[in-house]
Amino acid sequence: MTGPEAPGPELRRRYTAADLGVFTPEEARRFVPQGNGDPHHDVVLAWELLYRLEPELYDRLAGAERLHPGVVGWLPCDVDRIAEVGAGTGRLTLELIGRGRHVVAVEPARPLRRILERKLAAAEHGDRARVVPGFFDQLPLPSCFADLVVACSAFTPSAGHGGEAGLAEMERVCRPGGCVAIIWPNHLS
Ligand SMILES: C[S@@+](CC[C@H](N)C(=O)[O-])C[C@H]1O[C@@H](n2cnc3c(N)ncnc32)[C@H](O)[C@@H]1O
């Protein structure tokens, strides 16, 4: 339900092209590259609008779909540094602070960053994580920075949501011998 591939007639009807003004120029370049997107026909765009216009509603939806413990358990544990891309409101981030000494959560949508910061401030070991703005294709992190670079329900093959450039960036940020993990809890295809 919280991924861009989720069916969403209600979500598509929720916003109109008039709402696209909420995007920063950097966001618009990625999410509306032709400048004429229509959320009525593009559910991925509707999700991006939801993150920015009704972040608390998005957080409630994400909270209803917990990650399977087996997915989290598969990730490397007891590592030094973890980078998460597209962290949202922290569904995975809050699990990661128990698995690494330092976690950097990269999230482009400012309203979601605020919610994540609030949750981390209230969480045990929340001070292990910092939240920064950024995109898959331009990660604000040095090369070989992290032992684990992970994205959950965020990376897709499309250029605006990762693509080849995003994968190359995740690999750049990962140290040699580290792990790049892309999690997509549903729609295995
Ligand atoms: C479905 S949410 C998943 C959030 C979180 N990872 C989770 O599993 O709950 C997708 C997230 O990817 C982020 N995102 C979308 N495009 C992105 C991009 N180009 N670079 C980085 N993050 C992006 C969105 O802002 C949103 O927070």
Short mmCIF file of C-alpha atoms and ligand atoms in Angstrom, two decimals:
data_model
loop_
_atom_site.label_atom_id
_atom_site.label_comp_id
_atom_site.label_asym_id
_atom_site.label_seq_id
_atom_site.Cartn_x
_atom_site.Cartn_y
_atom_site.Cartn_z
CA MET A 1 0.00 0.00 0.00
CA THR A 2 2.88 2.38 0.67
CA GLY A 3 4.71 1.82 -2.60
CA PRO A 4 4.42 3.64 -5.87
CA GLU A 5 3.06 0.51 -7.57
CA ALA A 6 0.09 0.26 -5.23
CA PRO A 7 -3.29 0.59 -6.92
CA GLY A 8 -4.76 3.92 -5.99
CA PRO A 9 -7.86 5.29 -7.67
CA GLU A 10 -8.68 7.27 -4.48
CA LEU A 11 -5.14 8.60 -4.26
CA ARG A 12 -5.11 9.56 -7.93
CA ARG A 13 -8.30 11.57 -7.51
CA ARG A 14 -7.03 13.32 -4.37
CA TYR A 15 -4.76 15.85 -6.10
CA THR A 16 -4.66 17.81 -9.33
CA ALA A 17 -2.00 19.34 -11.56
CA ALA A 18 -2.53 22.57 -9.59
CA ASP A 19 -0.79 20.87 -6.63
CA LEU A 20 2.48 20.36 -8.50
CA GLY A 21 3.66 23.77 -7.25
CA VAL A 22 4.54 22.09 -3.94
CA PHE A 23 7.65 20.55 -5.53
CA THR A 24 11.02 22.27 -5.24
CA PRO A 25 12.81 22.76 -8.58
CA GLU A 26 15.07 19.78 -7.77
CA GLU A 27 12.02 17.61 -7.09
CA ALA A 28 10.13 18.81 -10.16
CA ARG A 29 13.13 17.99 -12.36
CA ARG A 30 12.93 14.37 -11.22
CA PHE A 31 9.21 13.80 -10.70
CA VAL A 32 7.73 15.99 -13.47
CA PRO A 33 10.52 16.02 -16.08
CA GLN A 34 8.24 17.17 -18.91
CA GLY A 35 6.65 19.79 -16.66
CA ASN A 36 3.11 18.61 -17.38
CA GLY A 37 2.42 15.75 -14.97
CA ASP A 38 -1.12 14.81 -14.03
CA PRO A 39 -1.65 12.91 -10.74
CA HIS A 40 -5.02 11.67 -12.05
CA HIS A 41 -3.08 9.49 -14.51
CA ASP A 42 0.17 9.00 -12.65
CA VAL A 43 -0.13 7.30 -9.26
CA VAL A 44 3.62 7.62 -8.61
CA LEU A 45 3.23 11.38 -8.87
CA ALA A 46 0.18 11.22 -6.58
CA TRP A 47 2.33 9.46 -3.94
CA GLU A 48 4.93 12.23 -4.18
CA LEU A 49 2.18 14.80 -3.61
CA LEU A 50 0.84 12.84 -0.63
CA TYR A 51 4.31 12.91 1.02
CA ARG A 52 4.39 16.70 0.79
CA LEU A 53 0.75 17.75 1.18
CA GLU A 54 -0.50 15.24 3.77
CA PRO A 55 2.60 13.73 5.41
CA GLU A 56 0.76 12.68 8.58
CA LEU A 57 -1.77 10.75 6.51
CA TYR A 58 1.09 9.06 4.64
CA ASP A 59 2.70 8.15 7.97
CA ARG A 60 -0.54 6.53 9.16
CA LEU A 61 -0.73 4.48 5.96
CA ALA A 62 2.91 3.39 6.26
CA GLY A 63 2.34 2.45 9.90
CA ALA A 64 -0.40 0.04 8.86
CA GLU A 65 2.05 -1.98 6.76
CA ARG A 66 4.85 -3.22 9.01
CA LEU A 67 8.00 -4.67 7.52
CA HIS A 68 8.27 -8.41 8.01
CA PRO A 69 10.88 -9.08 10.73
CA GLY A 70 12.48 -11.60 8.38
CA VAL A 71 13.27 -8.81 5.90
CA VAL A 72 14.94 -6.69 8.56
CA GLY A 73 16.67 -9.71 10.06
CA TRP A 74 18.33 -10.50 6.76
CA LEU A 75 20.21 -7.19 6.73
CA PRO A 76 23.79 -6.97 8.08
CA CYS A 77 23.92 -6.27 11.80
CA ASP A 78 26.45 -4.70 14.18
CA VAL A 79 28.04 -2.58 11.45
CA ASP A 80 29.64 0.83 11.78
CA ARG A 81 27.81 2.98 9.23
CA ILE A 82 24.49 2.59 7.44
CA ALA A 83 23.06 4.86 4.73
CA GLU A 84 19.35 4.60 3.98
CA VAL A 85 17.94 6.30 0.90
CA GLY A 86 14.30 7.35 0.65
CA ALA A 87 13.84 6.90 4.39
CA GLY A 88 10.35 8.42 4.50
CA THR A 89 8.99 8.60 8.03
CA GLY A 90 11.36 5.93 9.27
CA ARG A 91 9.63 2.58 8.96
CA LEU A 92 13.03 0.98 8.30
CA THR A 93 15.23 3.67 9.88
CA LEU A 94 13.95 2.90 13.36
CA GLU A 95 14.99 -0.73 12.86
CA LEU A 96 18.40 0.28 11.49
CA ILE A 97 19.45 2.23 14.59
CA GLY A 98 19.68 -1.11 16.37
CA ARG A 99 21.93 -2.55 13.68
CA GLY A 100 24.58 0.16 13.14
CA ARG A 101 26.49 2.71 15.20
CA HIS A 102 25.78 5.57 12.77
CA VAL A 103 22.81 5.82 10.43
CA VAL A 104 22.33 8.50 7.79
CA ALA A 105 18.77 8.70 6.54
CA VAL A 106 18.51 10.45 3.17
CA GLU A 107 15.03 11.74 2.38
CA PRO A 108 14.04 14.36 -0.22
CA ALA A 109 10.57 15.30 1.09
CA ARG A 110 10.94 17.93 3.79
CA PRO A 111 7.65 17.16 5.59
CA LEU A 112 8.66 13.50 5.91
CA ARG A 113 12.10 14.48 7.23
CA ARG A 114 10.39 16.47 9.98
CA ILE A 115 8.27 13.49 11.07
CA LEU A 116 11.31 11.21 11.01
CA GLU A 117 13.34 13.65 13.11
CA ARG A 118 10.51 13.78 15.64
CA LYS A 119 10.38 9.98 15.86
CA LEU A 120 14.15 9.66 16.22
CA ALA A 121 14.18 12.23 19.02
CA ALA A 122 11.75 10.00 20.93
CA ALA A 123 13.43 6.68 20.11
CA GLU A 124 16.02 4.74 22.06
CA HIS A 125 19.36 5.21 20.25
CA GLY A 126 17.67 7.81 18.01
CA ASP A 127 20.77 9.98 18.35
CA ARG A 128 22.65 7.41 16.26
CA ALA A 129 20.78 8.66 13.19
CA ARG A 130 20.87 11.93 11.31
CA VAL A 131 18.40 12.92 8.62
CA VAL A 132 19.59 14.73 5.50
CA PRO A 133 17.98 15.87 2.24
CA GLY A 134 19.05 14.16 -0.97
CA PHE A 135 18.15 12.02 -3.96
CA PHE A 136 19.22 8.59 -5.21
CA ASP A 137 21.10 10.05 -8.16
CA GLN A 138 22.98 12.63 -6.06
CA LEU A 139 23.66 11.22 -2.61
CA PRO A 140 25.18 13.76 -0.19
CA LEU A 141 27.66 11.21 1.13
CA PRO A 142 31.34 10.43 0.45
CA SER A 143 32.47 7.40 -1.52
CA CYS A 144 32.96 4.17 0.46
CA PHE A 145 31.08 5.76 3.38
CA ALA A 146 28.83 2.94 4.57
CA ASP A 147 28.92 -0.77 5.32
CA LEU A 148 25.27 -1.02 4.30
CA VAL A 149 23.43 1.15 1.77
CA VAL A 150 19.75 0.32 1.73
CA ALA A 151 16.46 1.53 0.28
CA CYS A 152 13.01 0.22 1.21
CA SER A 153 9.94 0.72 -1.00
CA ALA A 154 11.70 3.65 -2.62
CA PHE A 155 14.04 2.56 -5.42
CA THR A 156 12.55 1.80 -8.84
CA PRO A 157 14.13 1.44 -12.31
CA SER A 158 12.74 4.85 -13.35
CA ALA A 159 15.26 7.70 -13.43
CA GLY A 160 13.26 9.92 -11.05
CA HIS A 161 13.18 7.23 -8.38
CA GLY A 162 16.66 5.76 -8.71
CA GLY A 163 17.32 4.09 -12.03
CA GLU A 164 20.84 3.28 -13.21
CA ALA A 165 22.27 6.54 -11.85
CA GLY A 166 20.73 5.87 -8.44
CA LEU A 167 22.12 2.35 -8.29
CA ALA A 168 25.57 3.64 -9.27
CA GLU A 169 25.37 6.19 -6.46
CA MET A 170 24.39 3.55 -3.89
CA GLU A 171 27.36 1.46 -5.02
CA ARG A 172 29.70 4.47 -4.83
CA VAL A 173 28.66 5.19 -1.24
CA CYS A 174 29.08 1.54 -0.20
CA ARG A 175 32.54 0.50 1.02
CA PRO A 176 34.29 -2.40 -0.75
CA GLY A 177 32.87 -5.63 0.60
CA GLY A 178 29.81 -3.85 1.98
CA CYS A 179 26.19 -4.51 1.10
CA VAL A 180 23.77 -2.64 -1.16
CA ALA A 181 20.22 -3.80 -0.43
CA ILE A 182 17.04 -2.87 -2.23
CA ILE A 183 13.91 -3.90 -0.37
CA TRP A 184 10.50 -3.99 -1.99
CA PRO A 185 8.07 -5.74 0.30
CA ASN A 186 5.49 -6.58 -2.36
CA HIS A 187 5.10 -6.91 -6.14
CA LEU A 188 8.15 -9.13 -6.58
CA SER A 189 8.14 -8.67 -10.34
C1 LIG B 1 6.92 4.55 -0.25
S1 LIG B 1 7.99 5.68 0.58
C2 LIG B 1 8.97 4.54 1.56
C3 LIG B 1 9.56 5.20 2.78
C4 LIG B 1 10.32 4.26 3.72
N1 LIG B 1 11.55 3.79 3.09
C5 LIG B 1 9.47 3.11 4.15
O1 LIG B 1 9.72 1.98 3.74
O2 LIG B 1 8.51 3.35 4.89
C6 LIG B 1 9.12 6.16 -0.73
C7 LIG B 1 10.15 7.16 -0.28
O3 LIG B 1 11.11 7.38 -1.30
C8 LIG B 1 11.40 8.76 -1.36
N2 LIG B 1 11.90 9.09 -2.70
C9 LIG B 1 11.19 9.27 -3.82
N3 LIG B 1 12.00 9.61 -4.85
C10 LIG B 1 13.24 9.63 -4.36
C11 LIG B 1 14.52 9.93 -4.94
N4 LIG B 1 14.65 10.25 -6.23
N5 LIG B 1 15.60 9.86 -4.15
C12 LIG B 1 15.47 9.52 -2.84
N6 LIG B 1 14.29 9.25 -2.23
C13 LIG B 1 13.20 9.30 -3.00
C14 LIG B 1 10.08 9.42 -1.03
O4 LIG B 1 10.23 10.77 -0.63
C15 LIG B 1 9.55 8.50 0.06
O5 LIG B 1 10.00 8.89 1.32
#
